[in-house]
Coordinates of C-alpha atoms in Angstrom, one line a residue:
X1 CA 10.4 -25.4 -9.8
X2 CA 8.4 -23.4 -12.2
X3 CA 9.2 -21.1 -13.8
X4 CA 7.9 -17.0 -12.5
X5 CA 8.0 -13.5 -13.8
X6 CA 11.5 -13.1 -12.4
X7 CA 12.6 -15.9 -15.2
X8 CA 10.5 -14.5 -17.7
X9 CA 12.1 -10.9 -17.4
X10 CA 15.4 -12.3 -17.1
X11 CA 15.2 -14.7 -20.2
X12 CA 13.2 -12.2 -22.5
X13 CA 15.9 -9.5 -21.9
X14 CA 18.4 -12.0 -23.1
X15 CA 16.4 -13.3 -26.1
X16 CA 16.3 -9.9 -27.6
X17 CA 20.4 -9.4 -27.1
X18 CA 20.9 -12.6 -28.7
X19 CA 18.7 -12.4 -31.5
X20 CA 19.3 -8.6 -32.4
X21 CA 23.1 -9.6 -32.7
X22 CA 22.0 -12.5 -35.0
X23 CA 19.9 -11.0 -37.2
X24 CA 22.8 -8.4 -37.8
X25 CA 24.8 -11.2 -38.7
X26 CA 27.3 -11.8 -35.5
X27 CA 27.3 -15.2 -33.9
X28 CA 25.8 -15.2 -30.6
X29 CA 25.0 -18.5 -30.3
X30 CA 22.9 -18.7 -27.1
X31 CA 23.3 -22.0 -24.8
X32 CA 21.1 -22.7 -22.2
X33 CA 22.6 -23.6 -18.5
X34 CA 21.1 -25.4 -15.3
X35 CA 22.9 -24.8 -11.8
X36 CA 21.7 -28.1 -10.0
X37 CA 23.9 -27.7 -6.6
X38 CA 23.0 -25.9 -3.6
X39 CA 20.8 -26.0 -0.7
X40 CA 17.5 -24.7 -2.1
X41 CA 17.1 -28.1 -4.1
X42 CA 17.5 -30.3 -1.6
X43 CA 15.3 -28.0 0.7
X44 CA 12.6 -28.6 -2.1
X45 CA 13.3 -32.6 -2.3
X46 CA 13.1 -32.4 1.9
X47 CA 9.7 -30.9 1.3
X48 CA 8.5 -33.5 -0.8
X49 CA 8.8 -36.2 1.7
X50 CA 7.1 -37.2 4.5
X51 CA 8.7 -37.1 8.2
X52 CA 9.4 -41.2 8.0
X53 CA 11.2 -40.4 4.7
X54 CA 13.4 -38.0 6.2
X55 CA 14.8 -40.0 9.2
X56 CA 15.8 -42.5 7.1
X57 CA 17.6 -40.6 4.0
X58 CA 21.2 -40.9 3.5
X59 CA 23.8 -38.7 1.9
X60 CA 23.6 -40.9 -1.3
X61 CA 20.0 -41.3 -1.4
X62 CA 19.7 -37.1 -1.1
X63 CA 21.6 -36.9 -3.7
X64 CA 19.8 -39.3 -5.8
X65 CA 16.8 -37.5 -5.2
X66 CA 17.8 -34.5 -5.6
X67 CA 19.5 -35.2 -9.0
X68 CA 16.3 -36.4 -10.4
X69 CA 14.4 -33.3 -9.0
X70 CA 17.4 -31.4 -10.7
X71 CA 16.7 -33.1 -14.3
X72 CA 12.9 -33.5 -14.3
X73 CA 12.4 -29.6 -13.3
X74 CA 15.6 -28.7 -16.6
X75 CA 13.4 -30.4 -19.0
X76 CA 10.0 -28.5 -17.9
X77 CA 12.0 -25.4 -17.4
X78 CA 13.4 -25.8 -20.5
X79 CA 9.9 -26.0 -22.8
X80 CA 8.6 -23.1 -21.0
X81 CA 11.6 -21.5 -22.2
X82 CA 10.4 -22.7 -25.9
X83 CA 7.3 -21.3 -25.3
X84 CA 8.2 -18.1 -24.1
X85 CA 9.8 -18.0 -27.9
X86 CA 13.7 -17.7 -26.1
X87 CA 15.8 -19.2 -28.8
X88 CA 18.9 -21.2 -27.7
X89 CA 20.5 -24.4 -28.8
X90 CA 18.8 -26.9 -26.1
X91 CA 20.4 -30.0 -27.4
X92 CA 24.0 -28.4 -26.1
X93 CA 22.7 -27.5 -23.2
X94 CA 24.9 -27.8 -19.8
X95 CA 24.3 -28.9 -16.7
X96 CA 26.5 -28.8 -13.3
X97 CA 25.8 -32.1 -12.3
X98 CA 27.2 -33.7 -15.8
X99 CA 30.3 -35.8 -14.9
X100 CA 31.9 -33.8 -17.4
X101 CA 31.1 -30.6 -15.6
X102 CA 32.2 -31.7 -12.6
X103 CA 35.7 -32.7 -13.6
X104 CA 36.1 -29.5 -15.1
X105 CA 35.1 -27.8 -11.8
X106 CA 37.5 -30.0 -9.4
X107 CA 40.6 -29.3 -12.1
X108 CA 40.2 -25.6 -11.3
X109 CA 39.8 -26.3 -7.4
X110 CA 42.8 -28.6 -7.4
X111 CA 44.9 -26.0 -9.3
X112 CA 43.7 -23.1 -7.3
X113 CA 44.9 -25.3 -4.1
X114 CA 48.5 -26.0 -5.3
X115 CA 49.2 -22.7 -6.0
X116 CA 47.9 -21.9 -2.7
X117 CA 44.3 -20.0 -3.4
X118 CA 42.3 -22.0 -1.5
X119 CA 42.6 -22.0 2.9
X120 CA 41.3 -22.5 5.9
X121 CA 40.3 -20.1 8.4
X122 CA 37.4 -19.4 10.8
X123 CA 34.2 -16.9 10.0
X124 CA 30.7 -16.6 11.3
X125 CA 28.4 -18.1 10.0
X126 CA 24.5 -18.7 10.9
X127 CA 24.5 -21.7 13.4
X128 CA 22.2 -23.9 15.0
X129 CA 22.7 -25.8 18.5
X130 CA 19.8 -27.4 18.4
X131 CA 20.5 -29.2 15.3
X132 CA 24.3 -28.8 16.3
X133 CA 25.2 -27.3 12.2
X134 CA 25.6 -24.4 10.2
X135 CA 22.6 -23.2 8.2
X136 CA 22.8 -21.3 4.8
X137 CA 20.0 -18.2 4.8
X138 CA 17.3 -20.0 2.8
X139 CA 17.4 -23.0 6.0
X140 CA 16.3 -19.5 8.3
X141 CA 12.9 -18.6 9.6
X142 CA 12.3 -14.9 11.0
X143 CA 9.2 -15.7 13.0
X144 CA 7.5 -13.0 14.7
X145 CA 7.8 -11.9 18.6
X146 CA 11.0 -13.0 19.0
X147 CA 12.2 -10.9 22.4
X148 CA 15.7 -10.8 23.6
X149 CA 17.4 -9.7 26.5
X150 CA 18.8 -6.2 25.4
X151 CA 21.6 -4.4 27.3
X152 CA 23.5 -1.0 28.0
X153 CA 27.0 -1.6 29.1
X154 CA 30.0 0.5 29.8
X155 CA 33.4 0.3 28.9
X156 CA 35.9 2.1 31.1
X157 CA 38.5 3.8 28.5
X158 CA 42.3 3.6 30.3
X159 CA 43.9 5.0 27.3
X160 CA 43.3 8.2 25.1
X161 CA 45.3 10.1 22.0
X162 CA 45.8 13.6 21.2
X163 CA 43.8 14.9 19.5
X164 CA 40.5 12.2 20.6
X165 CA 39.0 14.7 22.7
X166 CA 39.7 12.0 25.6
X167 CA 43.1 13.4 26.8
X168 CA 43.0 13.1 30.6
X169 CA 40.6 11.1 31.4
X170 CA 41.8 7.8 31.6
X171 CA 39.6 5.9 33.8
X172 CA 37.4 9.0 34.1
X173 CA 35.3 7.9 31.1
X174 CA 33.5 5.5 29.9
X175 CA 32.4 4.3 26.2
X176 CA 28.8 3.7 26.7
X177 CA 27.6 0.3 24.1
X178 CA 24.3 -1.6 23.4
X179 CA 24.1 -5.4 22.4
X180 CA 20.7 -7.2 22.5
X181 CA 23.3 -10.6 22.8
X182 CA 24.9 -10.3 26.2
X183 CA 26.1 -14.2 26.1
X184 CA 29.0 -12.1 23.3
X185 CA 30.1 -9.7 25.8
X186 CA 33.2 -12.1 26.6
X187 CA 34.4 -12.3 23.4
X188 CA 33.9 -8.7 22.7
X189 CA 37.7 -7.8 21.1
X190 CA 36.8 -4.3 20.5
X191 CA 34.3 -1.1 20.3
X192 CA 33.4 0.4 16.8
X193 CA 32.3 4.3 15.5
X194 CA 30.7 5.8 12.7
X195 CA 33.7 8.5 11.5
X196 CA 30.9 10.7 10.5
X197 CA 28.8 10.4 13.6
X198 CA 29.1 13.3 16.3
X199 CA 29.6 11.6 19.2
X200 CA 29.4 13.6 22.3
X201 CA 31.1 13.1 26.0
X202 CA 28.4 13.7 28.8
X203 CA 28.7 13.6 32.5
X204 CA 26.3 11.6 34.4
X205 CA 23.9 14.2 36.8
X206 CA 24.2 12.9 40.5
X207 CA 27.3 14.1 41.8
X208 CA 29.2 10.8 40.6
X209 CA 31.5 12.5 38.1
X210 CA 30.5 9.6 36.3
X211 CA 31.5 10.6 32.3
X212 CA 30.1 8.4 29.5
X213 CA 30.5 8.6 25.5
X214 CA 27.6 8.4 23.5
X215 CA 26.2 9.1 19.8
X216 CA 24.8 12.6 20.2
X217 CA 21.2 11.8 18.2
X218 CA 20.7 9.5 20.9
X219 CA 21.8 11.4 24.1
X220 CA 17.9 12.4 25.5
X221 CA 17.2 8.5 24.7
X222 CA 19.8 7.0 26.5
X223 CA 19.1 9.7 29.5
X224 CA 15.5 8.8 29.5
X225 CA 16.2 5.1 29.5
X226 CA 18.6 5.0 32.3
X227 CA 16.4 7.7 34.4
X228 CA 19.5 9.5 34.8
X229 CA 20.5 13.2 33.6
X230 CA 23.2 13.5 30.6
X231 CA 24.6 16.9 30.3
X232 CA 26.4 17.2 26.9
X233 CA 30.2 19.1 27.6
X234 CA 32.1 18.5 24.3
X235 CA 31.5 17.3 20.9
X236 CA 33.4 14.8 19.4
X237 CA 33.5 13.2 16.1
X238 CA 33.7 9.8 15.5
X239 CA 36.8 9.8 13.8
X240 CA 38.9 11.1 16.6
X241 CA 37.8 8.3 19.0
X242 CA 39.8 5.7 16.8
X243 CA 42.8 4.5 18.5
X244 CA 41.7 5.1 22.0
X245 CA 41.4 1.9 24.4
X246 CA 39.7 0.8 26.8
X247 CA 39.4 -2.2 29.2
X248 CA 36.9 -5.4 29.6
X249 CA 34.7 -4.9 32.2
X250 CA 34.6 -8.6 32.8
X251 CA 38.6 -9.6 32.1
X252 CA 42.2 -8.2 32.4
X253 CA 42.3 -7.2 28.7
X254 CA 42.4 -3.9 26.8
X255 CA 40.6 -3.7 23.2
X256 CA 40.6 -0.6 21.0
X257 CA 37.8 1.8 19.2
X258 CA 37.9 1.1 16.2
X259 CA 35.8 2.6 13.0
X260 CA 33.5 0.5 11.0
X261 CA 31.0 0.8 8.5
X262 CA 27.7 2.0 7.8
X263 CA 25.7 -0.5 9.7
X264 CA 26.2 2.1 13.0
X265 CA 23.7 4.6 13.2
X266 CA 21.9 6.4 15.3
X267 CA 18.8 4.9 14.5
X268 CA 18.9 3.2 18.0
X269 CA 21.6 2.0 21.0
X270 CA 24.2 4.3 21.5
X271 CA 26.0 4.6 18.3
X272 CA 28.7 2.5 19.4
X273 CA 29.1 -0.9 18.8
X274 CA 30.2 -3.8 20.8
X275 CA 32.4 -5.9 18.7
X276 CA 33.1 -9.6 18.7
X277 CA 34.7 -10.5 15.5
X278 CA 33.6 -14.5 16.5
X279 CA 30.1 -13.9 16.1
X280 CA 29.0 -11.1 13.4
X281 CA 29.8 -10.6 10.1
X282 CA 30.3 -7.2 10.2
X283 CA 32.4 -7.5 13.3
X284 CA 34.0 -10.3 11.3
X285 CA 35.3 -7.8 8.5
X286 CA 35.9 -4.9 11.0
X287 CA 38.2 -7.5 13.2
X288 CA 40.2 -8.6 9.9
X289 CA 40.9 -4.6 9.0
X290 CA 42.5 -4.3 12.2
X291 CA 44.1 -7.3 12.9
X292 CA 41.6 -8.1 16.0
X293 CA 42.0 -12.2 15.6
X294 CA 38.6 -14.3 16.1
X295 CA 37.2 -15.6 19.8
X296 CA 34.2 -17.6 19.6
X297 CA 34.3 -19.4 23.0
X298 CA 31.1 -21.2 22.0
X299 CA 31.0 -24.9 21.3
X300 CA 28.2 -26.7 19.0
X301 CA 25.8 -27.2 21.6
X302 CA 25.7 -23.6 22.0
X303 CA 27.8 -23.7 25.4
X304 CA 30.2 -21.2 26.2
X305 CA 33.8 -22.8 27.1
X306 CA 36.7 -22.4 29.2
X307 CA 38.0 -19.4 27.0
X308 CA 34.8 -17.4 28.5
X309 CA 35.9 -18.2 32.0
X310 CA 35.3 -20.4 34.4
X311 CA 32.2 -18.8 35.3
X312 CA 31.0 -18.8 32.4
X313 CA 32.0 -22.5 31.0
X314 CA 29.1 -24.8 30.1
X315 CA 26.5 -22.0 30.5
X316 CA 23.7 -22.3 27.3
X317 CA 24.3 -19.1 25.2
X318 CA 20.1 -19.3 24.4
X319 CA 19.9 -19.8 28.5
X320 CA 21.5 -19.2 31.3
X321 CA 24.4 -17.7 29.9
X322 CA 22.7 -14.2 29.1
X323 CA 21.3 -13.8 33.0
X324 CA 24.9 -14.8 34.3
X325 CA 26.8 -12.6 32.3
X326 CA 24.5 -9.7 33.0
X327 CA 24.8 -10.1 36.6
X328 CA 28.2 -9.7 36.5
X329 CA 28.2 -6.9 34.4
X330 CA 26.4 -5.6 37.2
X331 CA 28.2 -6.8 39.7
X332 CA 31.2 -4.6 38.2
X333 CA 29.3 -1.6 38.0
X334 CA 29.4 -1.6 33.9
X335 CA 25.8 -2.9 33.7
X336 CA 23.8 0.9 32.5
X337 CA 20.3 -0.9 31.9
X338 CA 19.0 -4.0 31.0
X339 CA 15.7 -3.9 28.8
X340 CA 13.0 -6.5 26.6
X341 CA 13.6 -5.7 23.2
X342 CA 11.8 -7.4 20.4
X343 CA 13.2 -7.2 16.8
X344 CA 13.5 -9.9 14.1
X345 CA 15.7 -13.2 14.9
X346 CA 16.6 -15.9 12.9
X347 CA 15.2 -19.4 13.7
X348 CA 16.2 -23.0 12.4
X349 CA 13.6 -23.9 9.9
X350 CA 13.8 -27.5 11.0
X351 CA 13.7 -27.4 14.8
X352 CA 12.0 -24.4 15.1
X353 CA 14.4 -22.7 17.4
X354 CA 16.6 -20.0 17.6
X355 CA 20.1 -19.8 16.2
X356 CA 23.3 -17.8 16.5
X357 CA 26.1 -16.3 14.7
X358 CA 28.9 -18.7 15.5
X359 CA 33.2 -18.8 14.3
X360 CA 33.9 -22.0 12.5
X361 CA 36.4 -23.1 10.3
X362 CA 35.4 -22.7 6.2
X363 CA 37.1 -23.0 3.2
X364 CA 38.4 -19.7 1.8
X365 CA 39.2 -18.9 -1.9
X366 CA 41.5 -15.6 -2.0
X367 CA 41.9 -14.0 -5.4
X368 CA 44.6 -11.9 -4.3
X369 CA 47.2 -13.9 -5.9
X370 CA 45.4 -13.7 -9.9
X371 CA 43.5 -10.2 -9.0
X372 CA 45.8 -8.2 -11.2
X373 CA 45.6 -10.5 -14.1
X374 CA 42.0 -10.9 -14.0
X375 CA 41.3 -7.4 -14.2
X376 CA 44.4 -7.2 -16.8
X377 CA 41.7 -10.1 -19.2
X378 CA 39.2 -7.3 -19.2
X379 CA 41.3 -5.0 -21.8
X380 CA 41.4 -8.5 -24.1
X381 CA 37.5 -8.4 -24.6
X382 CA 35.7 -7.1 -27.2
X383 CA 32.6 -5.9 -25.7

């Protein structure tokens, strides 16, 4: 659309680069580009038309309008450009939808492919059952009041290492973990730590013996939220809980700690996280450092399938999924607390309703295999 301050700083900043290099006689010739492809221009063309107009648009007539939304908005961007005084050779300009361009691009994609840079694997990504696709973030509303159903879980731990502050007591302990999406806890693959965060292992007042592992910042809240005593009798840093295992509450499996990033804090839940690799991007990365494999037993409805169980199959994720899975959680004895807890969740800007992170296959393109030589270019330039 038009152009904004953002443009203005970002062109200006360039102008006076390119012309202080040409008025000390270097040539910097400066040629403008467009980037016509992506989402956010046919978002704008969807905009434009009215709800009749929508129903009946096809892939080639999106793209038709979309291409002339493309080259009407280049050629008023392009005189506000002159106006702002940016000098540049507009007659050469390029754009990404030229034929030309194109060709170019799909050389380098089919070359990339043959010498086996380009795959196919599964990753989360933003989904939507209701319109039954996957949304980029620009298709994503974050309306307010959204409320889910929040949960405190625990994880009995069957095996420990030396050293983890754990040793003896195997199926004496528990790892205690918060998720405000219960419908993941079946494909839950393993529980991560902050290494830096002191952790601490608490027994349960109440004469159960009961001993569970929690972030220490957040021992008095978990304790005041489960209306239950925690008395603190060793610390133990994050670190030395990788490695240790522990067992599903809900299937015959055992999944490991494991460490992962800066996006666990003690800032609420229990400083460890309940990981499913299938549906979050940080579990994602986290799953592919340790090897954990991806389960996403959701289908595109939002229905979770046989690999969740036969209790589970066919349940809506959004529905009756959550209360299910919670009441066997509870059933087991694993369910701590369940609580309301209203935070910001993304919603499909079309239908209005809420969407999920969801493990589909994508296209991948791994620069592992040109990495060294790529860097290696960077000692060829003159800067």
């Amino acid at each position: 659309g038009t152009l904004h301050l953002g443009h203005a700083m970002n062109k200006v900043l360039k102008d006076i680069i390119v012309k202080h290099r040409l008025l000390s006689g270097k040539a910097a010739a400066f040629v403008p580009g467009w980037d016509c492809h992506g989402l956010p221009i046919e978002l704008k063309v969807l905009q434009s038309l009215k709800s009749k107009e929508r129903k009946g648009l096809t892939p080639m007539s999106m793209r038709g309008k979309a291409r002339d939304f493309a080259l009407k908005t280049i050629g008023e961007q392009a005189e506000q450009f002159k106006r702002y005084g940016v000098w540049g050779d507009y007659d050469r300009r390029y754009q990404t939808l030229d034929p030309e361009y194109e060709a170019n691009q799909l050389e380098v994609f089919g070359k990339m492919f043959l010498e086996g840079h380009i795959y196919r694997g599964l990753k989360p990504v933003n989904w939507s059952p209701s319109s039954r696709t996957a949304l980029a973030e620009a298709e994503l509303e974050y309306p307010p009041g959204h409320t889910s159903r929040s949960i405190y879980v625990a994880m009995p731990v069957v095996e420990t290492k030396e050293g983890s502050g754990l040793e003896g007591l195997e199926g004496k302990c528990s790892l205690a973990i918060w998720t405000t999406t219960p419908w993941t806890i079946p494909a839950n693959l393993a529980v991560a730590v902050n290494a830096e965060i002191d952790y601490a292992l608490c027994e349960v007042e109440g004469g159960s013996g009961e001993l569970l592992v929690v972030a220490q910042d957040l021992v008095e809240s978990l304790s005041a939220k489960i209306g239950k005593g925690l008395v603190v009798t060793k610390a133990i840093k994050g670190s030395q809980l990788e490695g240790c295992a522990y067992k599903h509450p809900l299937y015959d499996r055992t999944s490991p700690v494991v460490v992962g990033g800066d996006y666990i804090t003690t800032e609420s839940g229990t400083g460890l996280v309940h990981t499913a690799p299938g549906h979050g991007q940080d579990d994602f990365i986290v799953g592919q450092r340790y090897g954990l494999g991806v389960l996403s037993p959701v289908d595109d409805a939002g229905r979770l399938t046989e690999e969740a169980g036969e209790e589970f199959a066919g349940m809506n994720v959004l529905g009756d999924a959550n209360g299910a899975i919670i009441e066997a959680l509870q059933r087991e004895g694993a369910l701590l607390l369940e609580e309301s807890y209203e935070h910001k969740y993304p919603y499909d800007w079309r239908t209005k309703k809420p969407t999920i992170f969801r493990a589909t296959e994508q296209w991948f393109a791994s620069v592992d295999g040109f990495k060294a030589d790529a860097l290696g270019a960077i000692d060829s330039v003159e800067w």
